[in-house]
Amino acid sequence: MMSSCKSFSNLEDILDKYIPEQELREVKRILFGKPTSCLEIPVEAVKLAEINFEVKTCKFEAKKEECRQPRLVRVGLIQNAIALPTTKPVEEQRVALHNKIKKIAEAAASLEVNILCLQEAWMMPFAFCTRERLPWNEFAESALHGPTTKFIQELCKALNMVIISPILERDDVTEVIWNTVVVIDETGAVLGKHRKNHIPRVGDFNESTYYAEGNTGHPVFQTRYGKIGVNICYGRHHPLNWLMFGINGAEIVFNPSATVGDLSEPLWGIEARNAAIANCYFTCAINRVGTEEFPNEFTSGDGKPAHKEFGEFYGSSYVAAPDGSRSSSLSRNKEGLLVAELDLNLCRQVKDVWCFQMTQRLPLYAESLTKAVDINYKPQIINKCNQ
Amino acid sequence: MMSSCKSFSNLEDILDKYIPEQELREVKRILFGKPTSCLEIPVEAVKLAEINFEVKTCKFEAKKEECRQPRLVRVGLIQNAIALPTTKPVEEQRVALHNKIKKIAEAAASLEVNILCLQEAWMMPFAFCTRERLPWNEFAESALHGPTTKFIQELCKALNMVIISPILERDDVTEVIWNTVVVIDETGAVLGKHRKNHIPRVGDFNESTYYAEGNTGHPVFQTRYGKIGVNICYGRHHPLNWLMFGINGAEIVFNPSATVGDLSEPLWGIEARNAAIANCYFTCAINRVGTEEFPNEFTSGDGKPAHKEFGEFYGSSYVAAPDGSRSSSLSRNKEGLLVAELDLNLCRQVKDVWCFQMTQRLPLYAESLTKAVDINYKPQIINKCNQ
């Protein structure tokens, strides 16, 4: 079905390979905006080469200001495949993922990453295609006390890093399941959590069978390294979700995702990047890689026969800046770590150039939306009869 | 300054020229979504060749349904340069533009266009860089009775077309100036008008010197060929502006623009396309071409010397579909006509697949925005102190 995914691993590689230098510069300017440079990889990071995953770096610079120092922060994005077959015991699968991420997080530390973000529901296979409750619900854990939070707390302390850990959460009191990110700071303290605001009902993404729309609003976490928000997966299709994180002051919004297929891939490079532009913050889009096979067959509501494989997750994680520029993507089919150095001063600098926040007329839209959600709303339609 | 513009006229041409077929297919799938085909150009349109502008066509198809016939509509987008030097008398300049557009509109008619959209303030040079009142304000005219509306009314009747005519408007009563589109139907009747909602203060775009934010809401015009909205130029940067046209039922939203430079070009392919995806309607982005030179020098607030030339408008008009696919662009530096056949059934079909409208939680955002515009709004910021 997704054979196309195998044919090449990275769009930018193809452009680089075939297009002559002068024209390539123009193509990239139009497609990807202002050129970015790479970070130097320090000597102690040569051990990276021993681990089998791709490492890419990128640097987004801002203009020098008289009254503010540069506010440099290094973010790390990890995209990975599951570590064991989905038929293994739940705890074994989870521990194997913990171990895999530990190695990549250590590589991130050697690249001086300050804030690391993992992919959506990183501690499990993305089993929601099956609509089976067991054993998948057994992966759900407490945001405060669960084994994954405990593991990440240790990692944060050891590596002096903020880590954004997207998990399947089971509420401590009600036992309700949620799709949640836990934000843990560099001291190992749980700064807070956020529950996915928009839940898909598309193709194999039967997530609404498992959990409902989040009830945590649009929190922005004030970390030592900057103000961050997290727009989980399908929320990237919703401009209002991105907007509210901006209104609450986010400078970086992470978008940990799990997505496959021809349907979403042409949208992937558009949405997080549009959000960075419209809201004048950095966005970090992360998608898993690999194909996950489940023990029992399931159907996809597409008229095709029952099958056991989810389509191939196409990776392609990237970072977009408020000025419309963006990093290169990680591979479509390899595990990887993308490290980007951001100068957060760029957010305000771009706000001052484009003035989108000044000109956005929020009071008009607060009023328009309030009218629009009234059950008696009459859309503003002009035809020959009502002129 | 804008020498880069001259180096090539079309991004897609470069990709086509250098990248081998199999890889090109993948590159285009990722960059531009599902492939589109071209329209057949009828025999009677061979006269097109006699006129010196580019013609491109594109066809967006929908699935067959049992209970609805395809709802095919052909839209035409015209991008052009001014017709005479800006030093000529106002009326001469306007009449020369009328004459130029008449020819291209006739070509559009031979391609059976139903709805034609012209570029922003098409009846004049984009003189707002100068901040001079005269003679530029003399181009402003009545939306109902002005010479351009009269000219377009005749054209609509003659060619059996709806035409969207963006003008500089002077209000009949108050004499206030607005940046306005007039929608005229195929009978020559003025269906209505809409005034630009968001006004830029960026670089040479000193438009807020001339006109203020529009007071006409987000009207959707019910034409014989479908429900259309118009998001004028800088409004494309505002997701809420796009959203309200969708809420009011638009199936096609036109974005007549005038934009230049490195700052906006990397955003150009992103924003109207993101709007098509997020709102499940077609979007049509139009930009002028050429460089406009003014009699007196002006500065651009960028520390550079005074000059008389606006940067080069980079054209690149295109159509984007709700499924994330898009047409090829018109040239960056040639006048042109893009004709796209849309099956409007695609809007509902994509809504049913992605369910963005069902899952967008408008009541949550109506409430959040209402709170956010309160002067005492306390952003939802989580730090160690307020846990």
Short mmCIF file of N, CA, C and O in Angstrom, two decimals, chain B residues 313-357:
data_model
loop_
_atom_site.label_atom_id
_atom_site.label_comp_id
_atom_site.label_asym_id
_atom_site.label_seq_id
_atom_site.Cartn_x
_atom_site.Cartn_y
_atom_site.Cartn_z
N PHE B 313 6.73 42.38 -7.97
CA PHE B 313 5.64 41.48 -7.61
C PHE B 313 5.92 40.13 -8.26
O PHE B 313 6.22 40.07 -9.46
N TYR B 314 5.83 39.04 -7.47
CA TYR B 314 6.33 37.75 -7.99
C TYR B 314 5.24 36.81 -8.53
O TYR B 314 5.46 35.61 -8.68
N GLY B 315 4.07 37.35 -8.84
CA GLY B 315 3.04 36.51 -9.48
C GLY B 315 2.79 35.22 -8.72
O GLY B 315 2.43 35.24 -7.55
N SER B 316 2.97 34.06 -9.41
CA SER B 316 2.88 32.74 -8.77
C SER B 316 1.47 32.41 -8.28
O SER B 316 1.30 31.68 -7.29
N SER B 317 0.48 32.93 -8.97
CA SER B 317 -0.91 32.64 -8.61
C SER B 317 -1.19 31.14 -8.70
O SER B 317 -0.66 30.46 -9.57
N TYR B 318 -2.01 30.63 -7.79
CA TYR B 318 -2.32 29.19 -7.79
C TYR B 318 -3.66 28.92 -7.12
O TYR B 318 -4.23 29.80 -6.47
N VAL B 319 -4.12 27.69 -7.30
CA VAL B 319 -5.37 27.23 -6.69
C VAL B 319 -5.05 26.04 -5.78
O VAL B 319 -4.29 25.16 -6.17
N ALA B 320 -5.61 26.05 -4.57
CA ALA B 320 -5.41 24.93 -3.65
C ALA B 320 -6.76 24.29 -3.32
O ALA B 320 -7.78 24.98 -3.25
N ALA B 321 -6.73 22.99 -3.14
CA ALA B 321 -7.96 22.23 -2.91
C ALA B 321 -8.05 21.77 -1.45
O ALA B 321 -7.04 21.69 -0.76
N PRO B 322 -9.26 21.43 -1.00
CA PRO B 322 -9.43 21.01 0.39
C PRO B 322 -8.64 19.75 0.76
O PRO B 322 -8.35 19.54 1.93
N ASP B 323 -8.29 18.94 -0.22
CA ASP B 323 -7.53 17.72 0.10
C ASP B 323 -6.03 17.97 0.14
O ASP B 323 -5.24 17.03 0.23
N GLY B 324 -5.62 19.24 0.08
CA GLY B 324 -4.20 19.56 0.18
C GLY B 324 -3.49 19.56 -1.16
O GLY B 324 -2.31 19.94 -1.23
N SER B 325 -4.16 19.16 -2.21
CA SER B 325 -3.52 19.24 -3.54
C SER B 325 -3.59 20.67 -4.05
O SER B 325 -4.33 21.49 -3.52
N ARG B 326 -2.79 20.97 -5.06
CA ARG B 326 -2.78 22.33 -5.58
C ARG B 326 -2.40 22.32 -7.07
O ARG B 326 -1.81 21.37 -7.56
N SER B 327 -2.74 23.39 -7.72
CA SER B 327 -2.36 23.56 -9.12
C SER B 327 -0.89 23.96 -9.19
O SER B 327 -0.28 24.35 -8.20
N SER B 328 -0.33 23.89 -10.37
CA SER B 328 0.94 24.54 -10.64
C SER B 328 0.72 26.06 -10.52
O SER B 328 -0.40 26.53 -10.54
N SER B 329 1.82 26.79 -10.36
CA SER B 329 1.72 28.24 -10.29
C SER B 329 1.80 28.86 -11.66
O SER B 329 2.48 28.35 -12.55
N LEU B 330 1.17 30.00 -11.82
CA LEU B 330 1.52 30.86 -12.94
C LEU B 330 2.94 31.35 -12.72
O LEU B 330 3.50 31.22 -11.63
N SER B 331 3.50 31.95 -13.74
CA SER B 331 4.88 32.42 -13.71
C SER B 331 5.13 33.45 -12.61
O SER B 331 4.22 34.12 -12.13
N ARG B 332 6.39 33.58 -12.23
CA ARG B 332 6.78 34.61 -11.27
C ARG B 332 6.92 35.98 -11.93
O ARG B 332 6.93 37.00 -11.24
N ASN B 333 7.06 36.00 -13.25
CA ASN B 333 7.34 37.29 -13.89
C ASN B 333 6.60 37.55 -15.21
O ASN B 333 6.91 38.50 -15.90
N LYS B 334 5.60 36.71 -15.52
CA LYS B 334 4.83 36.94 -16.75
C LYS B 334 3.35 37.11 -16.40
O LYS B 334 2.85 36.50 -15.46
N GLU B 335 2.66 37.89 -17.20
CA GLU B 335 1.22 37.99 -17.03
C GLU B 335 0.59 36.64 -17.36
O GLU B 335 1.15 35.88 -18.16
N GLY B 336 -0.55 36.36 -16.77
CA GLY B 336 -1.12 35.05 -17.04
C GLY B 336 -2.56 34.88 -16.58
O GLY B 336 -3.11 35.69 -15.82
N LEU B 337 -3.12 33.79 -17.09
CA LEU B 337 -4.47 33.37 -16.76
C LEU B 337 -4.41 31.92 -16.32
O LEU B 337 -3.89 31.07 -17.05
N LEU B 338 -4.90 31.65 -15.12
CA LEU B 338 -4.97 30.27 -14.63
C LEU B 338 -6.44 29.89 -14.59
O LEU B 338 -7.24 30.56 -13.93
N VAL B 339 -6.79 28.83 -15.29
CA VAL B 339 -8.17 28.35 -15.29
C VAL B 339 -8.21 26.99 -14.61
O VAL B 339 -7.49 26.07 -15.00
N ALA B 340 -9.03 26.87 -13.58
CA ALA B 340 -9.14 25.60 -12.85
C ALA B 340 -10.59 25.15 -12.82
O ALA B 340 -11.49 25.93 -12.54
N GLU B 341 -10.77 23.89 -13.14
CA GLU B 341 -12.11 23.31 -13.00
C GLU B 341 -12.19 22.62 -11.66
O GLU B 341 -11.40 21.73 -11.35
N LEU B 342 -13.13 23.05 -10.83
CA LEU B 342 -13.29 22.51 -9.49
C LEU B 342 -14.57 21.70 -9.43
O LEU B 342 -15.60 22.16 -9.93
N ASP B 343 -14.53 20.54 -8.83
CA ASP B 343 -15.78 19.88 -8.48
C ASP B 343 -16.05 20.20 -7.01
O ASP B 343 -15.37 19.70 -6.12
N LEU B 344 -17.03 21.06 -6.79
CA LEU B 344 -17.29 21.54 -5.42
C LEU B 344 -17.71 20.42 -4.48
O LEU B 344 -17.67 20.58 -3.26
N ASN B 345 -18.12 19.28 -5.04
CA ASN B 345 -18.45 18.14 -4.18
C ASN B 345 -17.26 17.71 -3.33
O ASN B 345 -17.42 17.09 -2.28
N LEU B 346 -16.05 18.06 -3.77
CA LEU B 346 -14.86 17.68 -3.02
C LEU B 346 -14.87 18.28 -1.60
O LEU B 346 -14.37 17.65 -0.66
N CYS B 347 -15.44 19.46 -1.45
CA CYS B 347 -15.44 20.10 -0.12
C CYS B 347 -16.10 19.20 0.92
O CYS B 347 -15.51 18.86 1.95
N ARG B 348 -17.32 18.78 0.64
CA ARG B 348 -18.03 17.94 1.60
C ARG B 348 -17.34 16.58 1.75
O ARG B 348 -17.28 16.01 2.85
N GLN B 349 -16.83 16.06 0.63
CA GLN B 349 -16.16 14.75 0.71
C GLN B 349 -14.96 14.80 1.65
O GLN B 349 -14.72 13.87 2.43
N VAL B 350 -14.19 15.88 1.56
CA VAL B 350 -13.03 15.99 2.45
C VAL B 350 -13.47 16.25 3.89
O VAL B 350 -12.89 15.71 4.83
N LYS B 351 -14.52 17.06 4.06
CA LYS B 351 -15.07 17.24 5.42
C LYS B 351 -15.41 15.90 6.05
O LYS B 351 -15.15 15.66 7.23
N ASP B 352 -16.00 15.01 5.25
CA ASP B 352 -16.42 13.71 5.79
C ASP B 352 -15.22 12.81 6.10
O ASP B 352 -15.31 11.94 6.96
N VAL B 353 -14.11 13.00 5.39
CA VAL B 353 -12.91 12.18 5.68
C VAL B 353 -12.19 12.69 6.93
O VAL B 353 -11.95 11.96 7.87
N TRP B 354 -11.84 13.98 6.94
CA TRP B 354 -10.98 14.51 8.00
C TRP B 354 -11.76 14.96 9.25
O TRP B 354 -11.21 15.03 10.34
N CYS B 355 -13.03 15.35 9.04
CA CYS B 355 -13.88 15.77 10.16
C CYS B 355 -13.34 16.96 10.94
O CYS B 355 -13.56 17.07 12.15
N PHE B 356 -12.61 17.87 10.28
CA PHE B 356 -12.09 19.03 11.01
C PHE B 356 -13.22 19.91 11.54
O PHE B 356 -13.11 20.49 12.62
N GLN B 357 -14.29 20.02 10.76
CA GLN B 357 -15.39 20.89 11.21
C GLN B 357 -16.11 20.25 12.39
O GLN B 357 -16.50 20.94 13.33
#
